[in-house]
GROMACS .gro file of C-alpha atoms in nm:
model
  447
    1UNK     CA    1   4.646  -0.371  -2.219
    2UNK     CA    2   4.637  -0.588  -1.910
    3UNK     CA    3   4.363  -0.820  -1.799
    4UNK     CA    4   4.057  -0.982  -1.963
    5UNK     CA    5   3.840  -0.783  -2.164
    6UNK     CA    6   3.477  -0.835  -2.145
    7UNK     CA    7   3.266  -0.868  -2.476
    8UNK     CA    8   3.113  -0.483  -2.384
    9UNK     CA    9   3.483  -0.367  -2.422
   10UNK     CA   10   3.550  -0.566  -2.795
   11UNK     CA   11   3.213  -0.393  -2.872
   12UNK     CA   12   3.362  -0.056  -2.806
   13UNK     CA   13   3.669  -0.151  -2.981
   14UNK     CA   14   3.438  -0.202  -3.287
   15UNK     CA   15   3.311   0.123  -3.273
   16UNK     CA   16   3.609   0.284  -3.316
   17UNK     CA   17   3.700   0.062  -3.597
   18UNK     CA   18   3.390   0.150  -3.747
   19UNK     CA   19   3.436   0.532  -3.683
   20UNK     CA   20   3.748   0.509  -3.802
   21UNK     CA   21   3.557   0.390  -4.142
   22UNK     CA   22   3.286   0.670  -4.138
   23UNK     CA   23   3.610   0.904  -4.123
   24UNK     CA   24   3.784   0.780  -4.434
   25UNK     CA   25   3.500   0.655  -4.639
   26UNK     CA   26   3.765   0.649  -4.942
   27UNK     CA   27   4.097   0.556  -4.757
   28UNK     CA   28   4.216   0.151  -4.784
   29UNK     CA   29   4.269   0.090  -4.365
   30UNK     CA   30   4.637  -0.018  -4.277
   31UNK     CA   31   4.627  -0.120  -3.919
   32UNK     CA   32   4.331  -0.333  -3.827
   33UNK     CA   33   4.474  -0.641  -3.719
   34UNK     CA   34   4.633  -0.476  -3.368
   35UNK     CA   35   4.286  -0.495  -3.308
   36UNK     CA   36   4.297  -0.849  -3.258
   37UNK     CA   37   4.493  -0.960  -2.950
   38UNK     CA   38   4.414  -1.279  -2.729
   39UNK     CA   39   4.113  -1.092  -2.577
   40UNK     CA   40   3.978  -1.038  -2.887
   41UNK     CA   41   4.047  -1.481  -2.980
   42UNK     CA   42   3.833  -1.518  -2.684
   43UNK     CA   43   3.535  -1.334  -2.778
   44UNK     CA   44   3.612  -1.490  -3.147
   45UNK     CA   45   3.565  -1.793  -2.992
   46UNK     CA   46   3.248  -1.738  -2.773
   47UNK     CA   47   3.051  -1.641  -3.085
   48UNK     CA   48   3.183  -1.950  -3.273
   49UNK     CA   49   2.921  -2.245  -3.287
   50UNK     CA   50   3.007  -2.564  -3.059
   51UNK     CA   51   2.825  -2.782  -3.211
   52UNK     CA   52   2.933  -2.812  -3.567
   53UNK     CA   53   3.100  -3.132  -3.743
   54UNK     CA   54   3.444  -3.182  -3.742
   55UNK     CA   55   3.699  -3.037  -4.049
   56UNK     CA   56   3.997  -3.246  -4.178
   57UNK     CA   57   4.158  -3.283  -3.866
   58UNK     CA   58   3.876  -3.438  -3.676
   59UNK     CA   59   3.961  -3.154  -3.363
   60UNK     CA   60   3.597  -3.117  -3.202
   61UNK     CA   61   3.486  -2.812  -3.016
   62UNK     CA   62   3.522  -2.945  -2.683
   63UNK     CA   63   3.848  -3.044  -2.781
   64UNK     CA   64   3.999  -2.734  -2.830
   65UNK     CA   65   3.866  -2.624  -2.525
   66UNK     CA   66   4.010  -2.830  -2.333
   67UNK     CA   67   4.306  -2.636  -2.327
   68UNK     CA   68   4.168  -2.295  -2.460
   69UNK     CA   69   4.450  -2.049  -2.365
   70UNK     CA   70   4.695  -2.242  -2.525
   71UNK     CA   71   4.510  -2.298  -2.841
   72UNK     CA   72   4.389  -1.963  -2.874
   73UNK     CA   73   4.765  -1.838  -2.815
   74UNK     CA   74   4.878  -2.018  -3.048
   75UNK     CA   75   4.638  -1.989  -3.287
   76UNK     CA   76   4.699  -1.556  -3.270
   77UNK     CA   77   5.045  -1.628  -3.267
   78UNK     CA   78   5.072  -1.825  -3.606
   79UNK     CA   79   4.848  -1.566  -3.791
   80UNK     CA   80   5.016  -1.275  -3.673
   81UNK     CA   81   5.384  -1.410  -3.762
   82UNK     CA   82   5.237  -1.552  -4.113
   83UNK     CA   83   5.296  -1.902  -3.987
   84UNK     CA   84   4.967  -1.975  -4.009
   85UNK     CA   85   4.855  -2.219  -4.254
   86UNK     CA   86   4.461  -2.247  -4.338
   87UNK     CA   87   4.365  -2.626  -4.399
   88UNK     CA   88   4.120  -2.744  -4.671
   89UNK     CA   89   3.805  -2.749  -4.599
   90UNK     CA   90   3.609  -3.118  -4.580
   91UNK     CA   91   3.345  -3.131  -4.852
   92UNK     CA   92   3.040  -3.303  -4.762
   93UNK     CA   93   2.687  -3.363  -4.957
   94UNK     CA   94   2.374  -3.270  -4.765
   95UNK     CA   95   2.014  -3.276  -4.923
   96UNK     CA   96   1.913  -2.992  -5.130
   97UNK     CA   97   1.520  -2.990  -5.064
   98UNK     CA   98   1.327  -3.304  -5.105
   99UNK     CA   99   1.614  -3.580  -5.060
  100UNK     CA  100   1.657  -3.635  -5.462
  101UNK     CA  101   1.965  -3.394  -5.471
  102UNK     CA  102   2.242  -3.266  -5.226
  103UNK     CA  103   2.461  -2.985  -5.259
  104UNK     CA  104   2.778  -2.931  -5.173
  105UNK     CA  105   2.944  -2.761  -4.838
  106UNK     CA  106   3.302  -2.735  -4.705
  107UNK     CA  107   3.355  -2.784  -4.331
  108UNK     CA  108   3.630  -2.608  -4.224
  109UNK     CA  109   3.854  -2.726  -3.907
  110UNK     CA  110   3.731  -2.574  -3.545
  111UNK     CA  111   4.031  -2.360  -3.528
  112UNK     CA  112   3.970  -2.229  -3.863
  113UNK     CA  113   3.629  -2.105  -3.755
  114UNK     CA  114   3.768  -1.943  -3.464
  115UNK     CA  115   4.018  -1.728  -3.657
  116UNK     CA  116   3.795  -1.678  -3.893
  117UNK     CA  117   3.545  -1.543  -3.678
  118UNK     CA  118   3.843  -1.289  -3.544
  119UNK     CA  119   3.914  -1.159  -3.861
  120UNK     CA  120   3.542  -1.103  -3.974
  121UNK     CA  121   3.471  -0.944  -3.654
  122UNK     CA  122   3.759  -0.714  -3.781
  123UNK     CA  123   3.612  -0.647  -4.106
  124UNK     CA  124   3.267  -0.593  -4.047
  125UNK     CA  125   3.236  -0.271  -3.870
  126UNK     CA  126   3.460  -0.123  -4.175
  127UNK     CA  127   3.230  -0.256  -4.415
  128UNK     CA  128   2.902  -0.178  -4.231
  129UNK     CA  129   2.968   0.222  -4.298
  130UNK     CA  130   2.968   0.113  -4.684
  131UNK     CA  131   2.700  -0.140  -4.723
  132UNK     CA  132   2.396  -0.015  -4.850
  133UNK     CA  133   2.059  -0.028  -4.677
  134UNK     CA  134   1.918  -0.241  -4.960
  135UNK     CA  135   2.130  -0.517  -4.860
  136UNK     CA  136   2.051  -0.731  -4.570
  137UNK     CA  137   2.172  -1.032  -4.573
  138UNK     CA  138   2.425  -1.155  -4.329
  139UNK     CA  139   2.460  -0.829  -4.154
  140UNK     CA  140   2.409  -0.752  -3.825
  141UNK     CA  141   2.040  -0.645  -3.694
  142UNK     CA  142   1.875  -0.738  -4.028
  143UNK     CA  143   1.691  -1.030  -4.102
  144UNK     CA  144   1.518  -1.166  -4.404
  145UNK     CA  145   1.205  -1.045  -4.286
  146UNK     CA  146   1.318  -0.699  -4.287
  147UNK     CA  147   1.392  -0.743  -4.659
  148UNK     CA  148   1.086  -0.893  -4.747
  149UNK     CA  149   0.917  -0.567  -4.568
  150UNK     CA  150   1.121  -0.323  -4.765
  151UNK     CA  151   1.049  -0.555  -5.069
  152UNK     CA  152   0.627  -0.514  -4.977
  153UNK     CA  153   0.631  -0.209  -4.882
  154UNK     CA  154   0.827  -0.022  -5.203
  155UNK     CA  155   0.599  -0.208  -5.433
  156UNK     CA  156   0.287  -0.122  -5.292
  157UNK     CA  157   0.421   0.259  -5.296
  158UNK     CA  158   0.491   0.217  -5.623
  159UNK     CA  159   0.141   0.007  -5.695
  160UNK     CA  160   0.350  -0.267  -5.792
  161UNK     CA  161   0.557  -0.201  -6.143
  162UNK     CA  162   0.777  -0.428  -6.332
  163UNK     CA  163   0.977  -0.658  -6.140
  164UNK     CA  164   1.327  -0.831  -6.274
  165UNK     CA  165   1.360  -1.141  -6.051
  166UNK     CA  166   1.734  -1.259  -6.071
  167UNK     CA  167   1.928  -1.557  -6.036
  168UNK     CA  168   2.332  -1.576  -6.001
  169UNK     CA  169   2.395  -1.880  -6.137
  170UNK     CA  170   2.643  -2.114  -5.879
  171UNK     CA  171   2.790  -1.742  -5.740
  172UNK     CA  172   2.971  -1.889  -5.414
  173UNK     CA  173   3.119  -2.141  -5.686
  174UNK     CA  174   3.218  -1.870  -5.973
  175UNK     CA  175   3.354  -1.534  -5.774
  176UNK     CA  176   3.677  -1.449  -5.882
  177UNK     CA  177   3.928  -1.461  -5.585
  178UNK     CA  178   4.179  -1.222  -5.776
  179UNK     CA  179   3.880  -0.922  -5.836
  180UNK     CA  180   3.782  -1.012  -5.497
  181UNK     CA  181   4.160  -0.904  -5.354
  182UNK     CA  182   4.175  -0.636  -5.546
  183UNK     CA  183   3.820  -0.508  -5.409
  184UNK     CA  184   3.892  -0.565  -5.088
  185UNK     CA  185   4.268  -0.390  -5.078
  186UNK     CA  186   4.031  -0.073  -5.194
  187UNK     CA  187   3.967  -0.051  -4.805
  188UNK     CA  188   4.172  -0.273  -4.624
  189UNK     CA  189   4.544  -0.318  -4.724
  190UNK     CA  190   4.659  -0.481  -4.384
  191UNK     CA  191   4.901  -0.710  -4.430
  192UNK     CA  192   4.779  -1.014  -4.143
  193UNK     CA  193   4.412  -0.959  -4.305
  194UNK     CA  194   4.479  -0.955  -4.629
  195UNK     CA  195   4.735  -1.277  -4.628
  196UNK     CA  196   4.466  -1.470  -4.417
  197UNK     CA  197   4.189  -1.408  -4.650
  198UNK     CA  198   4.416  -1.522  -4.946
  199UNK     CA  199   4.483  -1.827  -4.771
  200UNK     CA  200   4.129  -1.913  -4.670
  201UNK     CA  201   4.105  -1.845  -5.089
  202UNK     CA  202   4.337  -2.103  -5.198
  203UNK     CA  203   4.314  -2.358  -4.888
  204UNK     CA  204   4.142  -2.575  -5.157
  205UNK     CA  205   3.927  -2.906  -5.056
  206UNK     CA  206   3.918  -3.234  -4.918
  207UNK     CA  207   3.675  -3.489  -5.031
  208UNK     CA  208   3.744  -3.864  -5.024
  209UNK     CA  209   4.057  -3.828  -4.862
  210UNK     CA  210   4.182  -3.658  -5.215
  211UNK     CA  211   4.294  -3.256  -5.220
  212UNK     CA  212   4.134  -3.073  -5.472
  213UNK     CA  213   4.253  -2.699  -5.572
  214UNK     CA  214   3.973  -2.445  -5.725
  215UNK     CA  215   4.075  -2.138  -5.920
  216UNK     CA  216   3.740  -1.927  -5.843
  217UNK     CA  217   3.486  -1.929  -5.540
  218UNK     CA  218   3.478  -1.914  -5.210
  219UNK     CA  219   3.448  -2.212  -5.002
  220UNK     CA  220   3.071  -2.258  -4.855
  221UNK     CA  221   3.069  -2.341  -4.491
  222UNK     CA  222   3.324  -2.084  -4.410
  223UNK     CA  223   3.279  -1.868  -4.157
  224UNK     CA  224   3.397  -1.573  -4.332
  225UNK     CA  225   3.248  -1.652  -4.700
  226UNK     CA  226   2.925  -1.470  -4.611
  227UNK     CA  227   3.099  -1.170  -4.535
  228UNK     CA  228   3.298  -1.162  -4.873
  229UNK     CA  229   3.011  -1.267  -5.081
  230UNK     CA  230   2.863  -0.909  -4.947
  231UNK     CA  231   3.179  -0.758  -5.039
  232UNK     CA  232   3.214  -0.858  -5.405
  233UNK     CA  233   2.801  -0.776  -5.463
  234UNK     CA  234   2.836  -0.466  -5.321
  235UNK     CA  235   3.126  -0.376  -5.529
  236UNK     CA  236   2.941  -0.550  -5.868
  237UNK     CA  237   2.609  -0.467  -5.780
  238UNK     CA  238   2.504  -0.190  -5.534
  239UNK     CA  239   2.751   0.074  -5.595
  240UNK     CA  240   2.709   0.043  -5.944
  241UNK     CA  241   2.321   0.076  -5.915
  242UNK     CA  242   2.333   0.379  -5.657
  243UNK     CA  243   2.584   0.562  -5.850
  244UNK     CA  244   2.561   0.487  -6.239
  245UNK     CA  245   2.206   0.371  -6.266
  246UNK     CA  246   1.951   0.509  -6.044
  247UNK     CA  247   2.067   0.874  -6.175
  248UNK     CA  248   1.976   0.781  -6.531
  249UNK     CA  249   1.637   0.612  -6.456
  250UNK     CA  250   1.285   0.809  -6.585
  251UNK     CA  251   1.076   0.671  -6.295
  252UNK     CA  252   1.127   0.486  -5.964
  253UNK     CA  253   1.304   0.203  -5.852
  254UNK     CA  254   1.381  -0.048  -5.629
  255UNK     CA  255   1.636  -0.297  -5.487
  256UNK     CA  256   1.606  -0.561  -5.235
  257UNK     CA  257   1.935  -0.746  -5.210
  258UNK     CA  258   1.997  -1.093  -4.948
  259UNK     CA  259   2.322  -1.205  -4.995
  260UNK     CA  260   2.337  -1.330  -5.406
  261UNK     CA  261   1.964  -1.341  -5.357
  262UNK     CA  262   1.777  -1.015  -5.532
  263UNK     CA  263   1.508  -0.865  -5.753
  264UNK     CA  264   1.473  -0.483  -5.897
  265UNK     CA  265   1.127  -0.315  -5.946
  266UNK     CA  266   1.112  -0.042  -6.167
  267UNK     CA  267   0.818   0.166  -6.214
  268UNK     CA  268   0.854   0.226  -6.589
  269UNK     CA  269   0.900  -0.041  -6.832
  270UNK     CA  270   1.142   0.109  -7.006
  271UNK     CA  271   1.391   0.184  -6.744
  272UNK     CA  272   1.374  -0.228  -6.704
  273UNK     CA  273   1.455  -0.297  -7.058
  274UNK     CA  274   1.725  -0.033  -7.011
  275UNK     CA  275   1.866  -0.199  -6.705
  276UNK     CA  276   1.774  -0.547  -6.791
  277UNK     CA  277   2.012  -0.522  -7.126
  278UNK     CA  278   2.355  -0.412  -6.899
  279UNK     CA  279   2.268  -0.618  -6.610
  280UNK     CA  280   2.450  -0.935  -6.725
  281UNK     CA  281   2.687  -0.733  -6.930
  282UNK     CA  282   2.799  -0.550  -6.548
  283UNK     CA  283   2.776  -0.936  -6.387
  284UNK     CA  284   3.039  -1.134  -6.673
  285UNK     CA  285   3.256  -0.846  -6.572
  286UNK     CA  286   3.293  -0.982  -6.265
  287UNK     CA  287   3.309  -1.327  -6.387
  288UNK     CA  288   2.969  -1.411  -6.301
  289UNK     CA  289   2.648  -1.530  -6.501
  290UNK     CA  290   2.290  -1.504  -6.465
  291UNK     CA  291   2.075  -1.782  -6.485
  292UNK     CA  292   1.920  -1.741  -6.840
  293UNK     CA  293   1.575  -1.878  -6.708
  294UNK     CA  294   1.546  -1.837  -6.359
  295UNK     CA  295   1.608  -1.480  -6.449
  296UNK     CA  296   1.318  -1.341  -6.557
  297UNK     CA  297   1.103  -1.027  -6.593
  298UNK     CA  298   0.762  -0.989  -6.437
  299UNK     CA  299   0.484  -0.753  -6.466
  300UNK     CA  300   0.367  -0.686  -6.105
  301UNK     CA  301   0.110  -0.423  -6.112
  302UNK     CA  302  -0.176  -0.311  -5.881
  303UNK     CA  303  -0.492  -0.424  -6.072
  304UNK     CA  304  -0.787  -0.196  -6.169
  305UNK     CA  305  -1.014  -0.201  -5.875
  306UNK     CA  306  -1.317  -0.344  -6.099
  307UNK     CA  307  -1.091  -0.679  -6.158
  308UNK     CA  308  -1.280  -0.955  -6.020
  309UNK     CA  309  -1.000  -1.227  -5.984
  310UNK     CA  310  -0.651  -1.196  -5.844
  311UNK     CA  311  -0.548  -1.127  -6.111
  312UNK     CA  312  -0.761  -0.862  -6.302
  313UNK     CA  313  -0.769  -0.874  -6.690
  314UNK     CA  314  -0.416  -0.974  -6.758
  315UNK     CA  315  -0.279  -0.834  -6.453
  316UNK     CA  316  -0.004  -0.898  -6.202
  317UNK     CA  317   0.213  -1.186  -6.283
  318UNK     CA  318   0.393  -1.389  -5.961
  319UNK     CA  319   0.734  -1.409  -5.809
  320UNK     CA  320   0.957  -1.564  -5.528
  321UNK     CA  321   1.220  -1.420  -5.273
  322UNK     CA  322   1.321  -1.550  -4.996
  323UNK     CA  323   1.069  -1.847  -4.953
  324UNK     CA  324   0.798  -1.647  -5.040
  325UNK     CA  325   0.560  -1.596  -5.313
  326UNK     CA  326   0.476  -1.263  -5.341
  327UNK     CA  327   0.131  -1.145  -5.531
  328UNK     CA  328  -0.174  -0.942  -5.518
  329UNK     CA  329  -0.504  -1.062  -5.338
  330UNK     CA  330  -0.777  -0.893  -5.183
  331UNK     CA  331  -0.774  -0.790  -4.800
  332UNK     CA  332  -1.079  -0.875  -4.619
  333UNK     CA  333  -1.215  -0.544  -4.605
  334UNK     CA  334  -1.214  -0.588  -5.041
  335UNK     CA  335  -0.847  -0.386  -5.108
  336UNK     CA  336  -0.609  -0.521  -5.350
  337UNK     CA  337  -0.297  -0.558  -5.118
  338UNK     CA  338   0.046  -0.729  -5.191
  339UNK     CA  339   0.054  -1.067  -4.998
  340UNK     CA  340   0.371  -1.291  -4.872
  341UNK     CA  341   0.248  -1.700  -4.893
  342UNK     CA  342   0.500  -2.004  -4.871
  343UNK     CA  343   0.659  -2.077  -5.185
  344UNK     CA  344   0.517  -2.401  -5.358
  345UNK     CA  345   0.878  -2.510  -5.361
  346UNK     CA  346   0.997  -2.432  -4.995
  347UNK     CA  347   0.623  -2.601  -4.892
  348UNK     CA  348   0.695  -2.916  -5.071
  349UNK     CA  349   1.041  -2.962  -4.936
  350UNK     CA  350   0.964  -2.893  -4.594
  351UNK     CA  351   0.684  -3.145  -4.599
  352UNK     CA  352   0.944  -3.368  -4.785
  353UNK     CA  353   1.218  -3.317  -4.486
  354UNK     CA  354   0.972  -3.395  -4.263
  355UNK     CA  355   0.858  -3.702  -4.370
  356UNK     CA  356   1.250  -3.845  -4.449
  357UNK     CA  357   1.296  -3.735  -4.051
  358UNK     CA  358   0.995  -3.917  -3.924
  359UNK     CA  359   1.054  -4.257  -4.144
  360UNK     CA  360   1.443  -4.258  -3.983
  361UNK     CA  361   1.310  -4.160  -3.653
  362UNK     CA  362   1.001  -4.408  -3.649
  363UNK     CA  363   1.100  -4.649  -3.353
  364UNK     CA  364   1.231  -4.369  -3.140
  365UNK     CA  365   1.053  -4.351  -2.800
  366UNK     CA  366   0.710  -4.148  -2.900
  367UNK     CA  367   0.833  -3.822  -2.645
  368UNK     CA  368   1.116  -3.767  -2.846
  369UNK     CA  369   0.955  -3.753  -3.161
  370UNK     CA  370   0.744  -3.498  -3.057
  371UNK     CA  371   0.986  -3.348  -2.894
  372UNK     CA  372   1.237  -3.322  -3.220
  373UNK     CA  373   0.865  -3.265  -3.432
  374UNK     CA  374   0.756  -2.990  -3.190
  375UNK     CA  375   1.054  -2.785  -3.225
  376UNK     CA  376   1.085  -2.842  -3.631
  377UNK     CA  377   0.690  -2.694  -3.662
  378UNK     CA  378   0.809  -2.357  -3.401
  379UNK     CA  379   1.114  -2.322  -3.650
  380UNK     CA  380   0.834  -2.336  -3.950
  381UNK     CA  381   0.606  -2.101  -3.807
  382UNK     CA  382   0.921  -1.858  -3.648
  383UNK     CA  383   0.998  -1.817  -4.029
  384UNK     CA  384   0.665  -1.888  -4.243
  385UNK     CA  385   0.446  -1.758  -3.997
  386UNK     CA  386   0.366  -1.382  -4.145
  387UNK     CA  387   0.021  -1.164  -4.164
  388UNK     CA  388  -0.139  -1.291  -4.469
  389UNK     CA  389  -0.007  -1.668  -4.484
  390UNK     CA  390  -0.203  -1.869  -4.183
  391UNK     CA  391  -0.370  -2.104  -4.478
  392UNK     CA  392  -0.026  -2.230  -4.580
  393UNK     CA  393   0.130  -2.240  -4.225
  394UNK     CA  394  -0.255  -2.440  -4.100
  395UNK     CA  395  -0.179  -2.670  -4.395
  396UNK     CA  396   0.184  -2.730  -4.325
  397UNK     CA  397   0.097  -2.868  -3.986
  398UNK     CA  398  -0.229  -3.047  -4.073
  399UNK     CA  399   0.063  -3.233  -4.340
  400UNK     CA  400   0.315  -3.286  -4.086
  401UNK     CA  401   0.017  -3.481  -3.859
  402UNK     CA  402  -0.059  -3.712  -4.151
  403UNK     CA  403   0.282  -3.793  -4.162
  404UNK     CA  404   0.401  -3.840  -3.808
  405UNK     CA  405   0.074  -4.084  -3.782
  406UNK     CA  406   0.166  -4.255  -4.153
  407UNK     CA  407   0.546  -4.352  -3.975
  408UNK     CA  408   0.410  -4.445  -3.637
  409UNK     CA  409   0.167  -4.640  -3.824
  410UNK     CA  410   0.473  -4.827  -3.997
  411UNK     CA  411   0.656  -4.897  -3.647
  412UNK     CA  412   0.511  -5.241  -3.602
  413UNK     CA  413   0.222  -5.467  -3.783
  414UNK     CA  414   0.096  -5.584  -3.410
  415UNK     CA  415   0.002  -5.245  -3.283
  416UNK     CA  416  -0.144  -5.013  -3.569
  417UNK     CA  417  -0.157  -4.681  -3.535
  418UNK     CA  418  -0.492  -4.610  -3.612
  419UNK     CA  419  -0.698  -4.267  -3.604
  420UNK     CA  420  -0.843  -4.301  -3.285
  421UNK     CA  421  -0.498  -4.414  -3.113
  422UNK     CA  422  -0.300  -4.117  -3.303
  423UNK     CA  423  -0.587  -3.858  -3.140
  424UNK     CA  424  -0.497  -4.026  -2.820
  425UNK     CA  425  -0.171  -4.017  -2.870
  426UNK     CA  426  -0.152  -3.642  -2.989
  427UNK     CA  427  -0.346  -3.585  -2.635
  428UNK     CA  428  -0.061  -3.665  -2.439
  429UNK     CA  429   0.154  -3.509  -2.670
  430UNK     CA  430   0.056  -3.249  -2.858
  431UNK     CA  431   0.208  -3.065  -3.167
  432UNK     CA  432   0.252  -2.654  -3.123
  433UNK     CA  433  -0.055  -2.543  -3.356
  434UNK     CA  434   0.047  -2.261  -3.586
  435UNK     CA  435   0.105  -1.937  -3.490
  436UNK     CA  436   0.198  -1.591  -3.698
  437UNK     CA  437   0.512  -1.488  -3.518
  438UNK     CA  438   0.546  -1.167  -3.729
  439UNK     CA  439   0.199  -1.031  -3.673
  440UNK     CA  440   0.181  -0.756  -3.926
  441UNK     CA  441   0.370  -0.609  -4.212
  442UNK     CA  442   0.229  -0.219  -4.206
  443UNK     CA  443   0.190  -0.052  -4.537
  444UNK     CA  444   0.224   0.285  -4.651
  445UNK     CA  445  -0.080   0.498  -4.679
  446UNK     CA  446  -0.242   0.388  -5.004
  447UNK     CA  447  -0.064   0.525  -5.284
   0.00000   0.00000   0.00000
């Protein structure tokens, strides 16, 4: 194959791969990594983020591209002949929500990201032919909006039911990197993939300058951890759900699944208790454990129509998936409806963020804090800003106004920042008011 491919043409080599797939929906594929030649490290590369922090070997974006052919030769030409050897990834703290606790994250080096990138890009159209449409997170074309829709949408055509809301407890940290092999040699057994992905496994961590080896988990950060996680749920979760437990269910069900992040409505309360008994049984097979309470059942149904509060007699209880609370309320034309509103947690750490940015950014030049503030309020809305939820968005930015005036206030004891300056102020530059970016979530004719 001579000359430079363009991105169209890596596309089209993907959909063979993934026909290839469709074709042998039971076979473990043996040649994949031919698939990825120097064109193919190029496109890897275009689609890897710039402008992330440095791994252990301090190598920056810009500095690998300042000789790009080389590097990206070189780079193919180690994991191809095994040579390779996959770094540990830096381990650094960021903030977890409101500034009190951090979580962990591994960096891993630029190059890493690259190749990493190459080999997912291998993997995915394989594994796209098997994933299930319940899942939908970190896949291509679906979003977490799309799961909260399926997640609206199946309850109110099932007027609600009994919903288990489930928590993995520390899954990136706890998934067992031999079962993961083994599930993934059930449909790829190439050599170059398979060694790379047990490298990336056991490249281990760097924290303090000290190396650190784990025996379970998958690094978070990588590239390619997103992409496994999917794998091992879909082998410990959704197959097992399609295949051994919808068939012996009484009465409906459903499953909404983003990345580790899922809850199961049944329509009958015993098929719950049924389900709800083997659940963490079919999870410590796997060498994982659910969170014993943040995993919880809840009893989510339509109330009577005479019910003159949300929540109608003892009614519908409450839940949370993906940053949303989701609950029954009234429409304005009098309906009960299912309704999507900010989580109280996800609204209190966003304010939090917010006002940690603007007391660090304080004596910045006034156009760049609106600037930085401006964008950070689109980002809220882009996400937040759903049919059903303009209260919580209208008080998120009525918060953030308070706040930016509070730390402008703070700047200086000569030249207070008082209301009528900060009106002034906001004239010349003014914050993006809120806005629903996903206008309307359709439902199903009423059940």
């Amino acid at each position: 194959m001579t000359g430079r491919q363009t991105p169209e043409t890596i596309s089209t080599r993907q959909e063979r791969i993934a026909t290839l797939a469709k074709q042998m929906p039971d076979a473990a594929l043996r040649s994949l990594s031919h698939h990825i030649d120097l064109d193919w490290m190029r496109e890897a590369y275009r689609r890897t983020r710039k402008d992330g922090a440095a791994g252990v070997d301090g190598q920056t974006a810009a500095e690998f591209a300042e000789d790009l052919e080389e590097n990206l030769q070189s780079l193919l030409d180690r994991a191809k002949s095994g040579r390779y050897r996959a770094p540990p990834v830096r381990r650094v703290y960021i903030p977890k929500g409101d500034g009190s606790k951090t979580r962990p994250i591994g960096i891993p080096t630029f190059e890493d990201k690259v190749l990493q990138r190459a080999v997912a890009m291998v993997l995915e159209p394989v594994y796209e032919q098997d994933f299930k449409d319940f899942s939908y997170g970190f896949r291509p074309g679906r979003s977490a909006h799309d799961a909260l829709k399926a997640l609206r949408n199946g309850l109110w055509s099932m007027r609600g039911g009994w919903v288990l809301d489930v928590d993995v407890s520390k899954f990136f940290d706890t998934i067992d990197r031999r079962l993961l092999r083994d599930i993934l040699r059930q449909r790829v057994v190439d050599g170059v993939v398979v060694r790379l992905v047990g490298k990336w496994l056991n490249a281990g961590v760097m924290e303090g300058g000290v190396m650190m080896k784990a025996t379970a988990g998958t690094p978070q950060g990588g590239v390619i951890s997103p992409l496994l996680a999917n794998i091992y749920l879909h082998e410990v979760l959704d197959r097992w759900w399609v295949e051994e437990v919808l068939p012996r269910l009484r009465g409906r069900a459903l499953l909404v699944r983003y990345a580790d992040d899922f809850v199961i409505a049944f329509e009958r309360q015993d098929d719950v208790r049924r389900v709800q008994a083997v659940l963490a049984k079919r999870f410590a097979k796997y060498g994982l454990t659910l969170h014993p309470e943040k995993t919880r059942l809840v009893p989510f149904r339509r109330p009577r129509r005479t019910a003159s509060g949300p929540q109608g007699g003892p009614g519908p209880g409450s839940f949370d998936f993906l940053g949303f609370t989701q609950h029954w309320a009234r429409s304005r034309k009098g309906r009960w409806v299912i309704k999507q509103k900010t989580a109280k947690s996800r609204f209190s750490r966003s304010v939090k963020r917010i006002s940690l940015w603007c007391r660090k950014a304080r004596h910045l030049p006034v156009s760049d804090q609106a600037r930085t503030l401006s964008a950070k309020l689109r980002g809220h809305y882009q996400y937040y800003g759903v049919t059903g939820n303009w209260r919580a968005i209208a008080r998120f930015h009525w918060q953030v106004t308070r706040t930016w005036r509070k730390w402008l206030d703070r700047r200086s004891n000569r030249a207070r920042m008082n209301w009528a300056r900060y009106k002034e102020l906001l004239k010349r530059h003014p914050l993006p008011r809120p806005r629903a970016y996903h206008s309307t979530y359709h439902l199903p004719a009423n059940p």
